[in-house]
Coordinates of C-alpha atoms (C1' of nucleotides) in Angstrom, one line a residue:
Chain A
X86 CA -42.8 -11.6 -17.2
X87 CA -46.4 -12.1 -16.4
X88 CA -47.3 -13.8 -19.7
X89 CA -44.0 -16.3 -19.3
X90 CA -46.1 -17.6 -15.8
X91 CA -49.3 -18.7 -17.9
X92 CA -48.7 -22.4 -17.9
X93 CA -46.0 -22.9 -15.6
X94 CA -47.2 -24.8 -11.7
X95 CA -47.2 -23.2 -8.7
X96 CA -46.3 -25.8 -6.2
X97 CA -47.1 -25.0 -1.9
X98 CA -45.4 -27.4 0.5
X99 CA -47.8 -27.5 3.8
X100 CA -47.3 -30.1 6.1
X101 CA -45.7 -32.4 4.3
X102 CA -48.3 -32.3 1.9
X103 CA -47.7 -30.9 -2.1
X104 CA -50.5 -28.4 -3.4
X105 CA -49.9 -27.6 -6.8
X106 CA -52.0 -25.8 -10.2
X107 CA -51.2 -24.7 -13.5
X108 CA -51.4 -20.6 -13.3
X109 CA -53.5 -20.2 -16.3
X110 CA -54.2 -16.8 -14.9
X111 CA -52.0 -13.5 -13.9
X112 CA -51.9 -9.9 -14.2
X113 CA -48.9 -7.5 -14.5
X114 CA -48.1 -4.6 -12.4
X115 CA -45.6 -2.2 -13.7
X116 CA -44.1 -0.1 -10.5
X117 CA -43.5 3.3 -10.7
X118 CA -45.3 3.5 -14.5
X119 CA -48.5 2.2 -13.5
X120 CA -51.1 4.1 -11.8
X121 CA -53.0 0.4 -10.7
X122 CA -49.6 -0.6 -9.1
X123 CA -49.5 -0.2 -5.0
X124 CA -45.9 0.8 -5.8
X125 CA -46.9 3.9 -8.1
X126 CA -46.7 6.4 -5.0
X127 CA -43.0 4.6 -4.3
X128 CA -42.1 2.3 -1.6
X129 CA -44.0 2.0 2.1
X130 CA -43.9 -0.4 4.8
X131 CA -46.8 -2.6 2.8
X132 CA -45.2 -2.8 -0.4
X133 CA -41.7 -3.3 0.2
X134 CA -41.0 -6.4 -0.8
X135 CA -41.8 -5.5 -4.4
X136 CA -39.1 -3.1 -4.4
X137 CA -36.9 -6.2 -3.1
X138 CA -35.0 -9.0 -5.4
X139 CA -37.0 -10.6 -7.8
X140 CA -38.2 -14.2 -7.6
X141 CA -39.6 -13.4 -4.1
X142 CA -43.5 -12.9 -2.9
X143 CA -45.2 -9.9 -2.7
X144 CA -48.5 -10.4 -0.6
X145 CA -50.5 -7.9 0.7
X146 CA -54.6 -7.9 2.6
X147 CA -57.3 -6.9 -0.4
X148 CA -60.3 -5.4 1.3
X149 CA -59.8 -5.9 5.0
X150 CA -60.7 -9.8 3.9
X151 CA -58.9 -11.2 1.4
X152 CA -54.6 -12.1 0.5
X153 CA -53.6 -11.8 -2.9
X154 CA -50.1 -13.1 -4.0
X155 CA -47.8 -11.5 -6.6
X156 CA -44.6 -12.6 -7.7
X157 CA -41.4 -9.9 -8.3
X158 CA -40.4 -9.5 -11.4
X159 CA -38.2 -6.8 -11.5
X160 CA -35.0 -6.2 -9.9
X161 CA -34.1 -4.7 -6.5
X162 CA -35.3 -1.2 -6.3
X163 CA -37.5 -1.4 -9.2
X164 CA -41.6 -2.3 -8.3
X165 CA -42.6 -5.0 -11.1
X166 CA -44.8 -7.5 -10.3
X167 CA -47.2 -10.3 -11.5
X168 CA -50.6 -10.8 -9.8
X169 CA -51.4 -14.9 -9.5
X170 CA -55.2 -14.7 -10.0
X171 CA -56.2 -18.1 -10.7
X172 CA -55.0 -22.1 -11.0
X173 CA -56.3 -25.1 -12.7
X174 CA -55.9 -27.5 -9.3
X175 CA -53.6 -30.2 -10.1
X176 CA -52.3 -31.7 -6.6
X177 CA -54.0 -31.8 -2.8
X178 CA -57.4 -30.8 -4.2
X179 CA -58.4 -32.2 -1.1
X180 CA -56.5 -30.1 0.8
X181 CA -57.4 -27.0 -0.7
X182 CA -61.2 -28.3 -0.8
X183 CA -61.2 -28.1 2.9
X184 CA -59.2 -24.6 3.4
X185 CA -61.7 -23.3 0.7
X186 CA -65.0 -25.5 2.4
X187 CA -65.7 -25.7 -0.7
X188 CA -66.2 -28.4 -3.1
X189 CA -66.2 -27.6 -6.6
X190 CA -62.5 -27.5 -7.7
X191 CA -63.2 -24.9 -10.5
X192 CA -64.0 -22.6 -8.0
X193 CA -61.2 -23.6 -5.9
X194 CA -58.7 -21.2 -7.2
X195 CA -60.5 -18.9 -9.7
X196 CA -59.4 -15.4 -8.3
X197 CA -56.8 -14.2 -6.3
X198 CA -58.2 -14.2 -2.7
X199 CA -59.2 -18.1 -3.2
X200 CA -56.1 -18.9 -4.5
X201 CA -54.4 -17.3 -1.5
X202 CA -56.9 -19.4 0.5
X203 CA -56.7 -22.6 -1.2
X204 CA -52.7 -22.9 -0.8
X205 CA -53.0 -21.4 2.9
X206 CA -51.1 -18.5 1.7
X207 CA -50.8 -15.1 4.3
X208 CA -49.1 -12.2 4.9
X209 CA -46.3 -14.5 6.6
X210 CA -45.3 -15.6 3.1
X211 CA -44.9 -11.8 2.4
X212 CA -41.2 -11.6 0.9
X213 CA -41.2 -15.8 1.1
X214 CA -38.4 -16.4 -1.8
X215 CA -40.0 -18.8 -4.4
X216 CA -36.6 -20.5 -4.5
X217 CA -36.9 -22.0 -1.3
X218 CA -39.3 -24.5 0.1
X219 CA -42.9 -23.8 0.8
X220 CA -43.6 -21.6 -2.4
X221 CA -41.6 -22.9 -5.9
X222 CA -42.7 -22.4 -9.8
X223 CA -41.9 -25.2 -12.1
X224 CA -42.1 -25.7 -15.4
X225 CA -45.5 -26.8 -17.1
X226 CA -47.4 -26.7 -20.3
X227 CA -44.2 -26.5 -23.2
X228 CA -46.1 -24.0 -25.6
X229 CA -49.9 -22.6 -23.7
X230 CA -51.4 -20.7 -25.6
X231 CA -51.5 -17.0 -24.1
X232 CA -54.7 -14.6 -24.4
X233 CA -54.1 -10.8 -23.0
X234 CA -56.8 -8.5 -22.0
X235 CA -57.3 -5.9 -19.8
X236 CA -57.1 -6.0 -15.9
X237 CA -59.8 -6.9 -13.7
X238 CA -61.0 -4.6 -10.4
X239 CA -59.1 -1.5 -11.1
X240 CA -60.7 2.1 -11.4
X241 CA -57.4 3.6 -13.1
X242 CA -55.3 2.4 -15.9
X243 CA -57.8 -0.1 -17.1
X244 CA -56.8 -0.1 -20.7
X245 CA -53.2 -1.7 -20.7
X246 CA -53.5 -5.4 -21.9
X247 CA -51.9 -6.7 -18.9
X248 CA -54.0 -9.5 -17.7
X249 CA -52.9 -13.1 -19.6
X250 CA -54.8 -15.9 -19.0
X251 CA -54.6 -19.5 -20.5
X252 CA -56.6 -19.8 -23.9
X253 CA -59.5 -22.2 -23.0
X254 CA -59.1 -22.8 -19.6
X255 CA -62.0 -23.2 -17.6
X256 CA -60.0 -22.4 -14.4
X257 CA -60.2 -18.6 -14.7
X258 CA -61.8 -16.2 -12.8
X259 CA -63.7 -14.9 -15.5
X260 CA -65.5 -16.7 -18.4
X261 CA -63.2 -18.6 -20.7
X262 CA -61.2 -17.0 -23.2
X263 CA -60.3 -18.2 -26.7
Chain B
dG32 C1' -56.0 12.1 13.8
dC33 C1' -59.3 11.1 10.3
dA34 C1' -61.6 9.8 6.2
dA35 C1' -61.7 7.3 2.0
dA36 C1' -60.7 3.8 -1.1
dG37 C1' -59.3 -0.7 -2.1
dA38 C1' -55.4 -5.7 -7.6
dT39 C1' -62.3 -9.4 -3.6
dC40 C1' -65.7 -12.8 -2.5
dC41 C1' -70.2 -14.4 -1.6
dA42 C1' -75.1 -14.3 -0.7
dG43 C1' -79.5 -12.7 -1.9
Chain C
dT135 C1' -76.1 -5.6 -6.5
dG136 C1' -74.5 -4.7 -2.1
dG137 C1' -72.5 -5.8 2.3
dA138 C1' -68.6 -7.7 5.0
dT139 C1' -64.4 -6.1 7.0
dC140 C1' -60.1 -3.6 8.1
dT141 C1' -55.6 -2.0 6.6
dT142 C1' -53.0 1.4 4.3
dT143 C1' -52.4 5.8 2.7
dG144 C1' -52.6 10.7 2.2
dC145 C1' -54.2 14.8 3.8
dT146 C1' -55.6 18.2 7.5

DNA sequence: GCAAAGATCCAG
DNA sequence: TGGATCTTTGCT
């Protein structure tokens, strides 16, 4: 599921306003098979809602600092998620310029935490269901180009091929990829 | 109850 | 390269 989400647009509601970014980067976290997975030890109060129905948020605090945002994948009861790590800005890059105070929009959203940050995404979105109306992915690029390598930040299970990124995008978190 | 590690970011 | 910052988890 994770490569299907390279290309598509992530679109955040706030305000009134629309936020919105190609994903052109994501990583994918098997449940119970993968060691990297917070759902490899089986379900707790943090991770439950990756257990839940898929098409819903899974977001959880990364190093006492930080959100990161995951899409379920899998269905209820199974663990399967994808890890949004970075957009190419498309709509309200003003917006996110100013929840990031930042001003360089390819920094904007290249990684997970300012991604999190840029959208105003929290741990109240935790279980949010993307089919509602503050969180929604729509269709984008017809045919990207998809590049997979391995995951970024782990210390187990680093050889599965199970980060994708958009070929050529400079919008990644990392140095392009062709 | 405690200790350790963590799917990160940014400054120096 | 290391510090910030703090929650979650697992073990004693």
């Amino acid at each position: 599921m994770a490569p299907e989400l390279i290309g598509k647009r992530l679109v955040r509601r706030l305000d009134g306003r629309r936020l919105s970014g190609l994903i052109v980067e994501a990583e994918a976290y098997m449940g119970s098979e993968d060691p990297a997975s917070h759902a490899f030890r089986g379900q707790t109060p943090r991770n439950r809602s990756m257990f839940g129905p898929p098409g819903h948020l899974y977001v959880y605090r990364s190093y006492g600092v930080h959100f990161c945002a995951n899409v379920v994948t899998s269905e209820e009861g199974e663990a399967t998620a994808v890890l949004l790590r970075a957009l190419e800005p498309i709509d309200g890059t003003e917006t996110m310029r100013r929840l990031r105070g930042l001003d360089e929009v390819r920094l904007l959203c290249s990684g997970p935490g300012r991604l999190c940050q840029a959208l105003g995404i929290g741990l109240e979105h935790d279980g949010t269901d993307l089919l509602g109306e503050e969180i929604v992915v729509e269709e984008g690029e017809a045919s990207p180009r998809v590049i997979a390598t391995t995951r970024i930040g782990l210390t187990v299970a680093r050889d599965r091929p199970w980060r994708f990124v958009l070929a050529g995008s400079r919008f990644t978190s990392r140095g392009v990829v062709n």
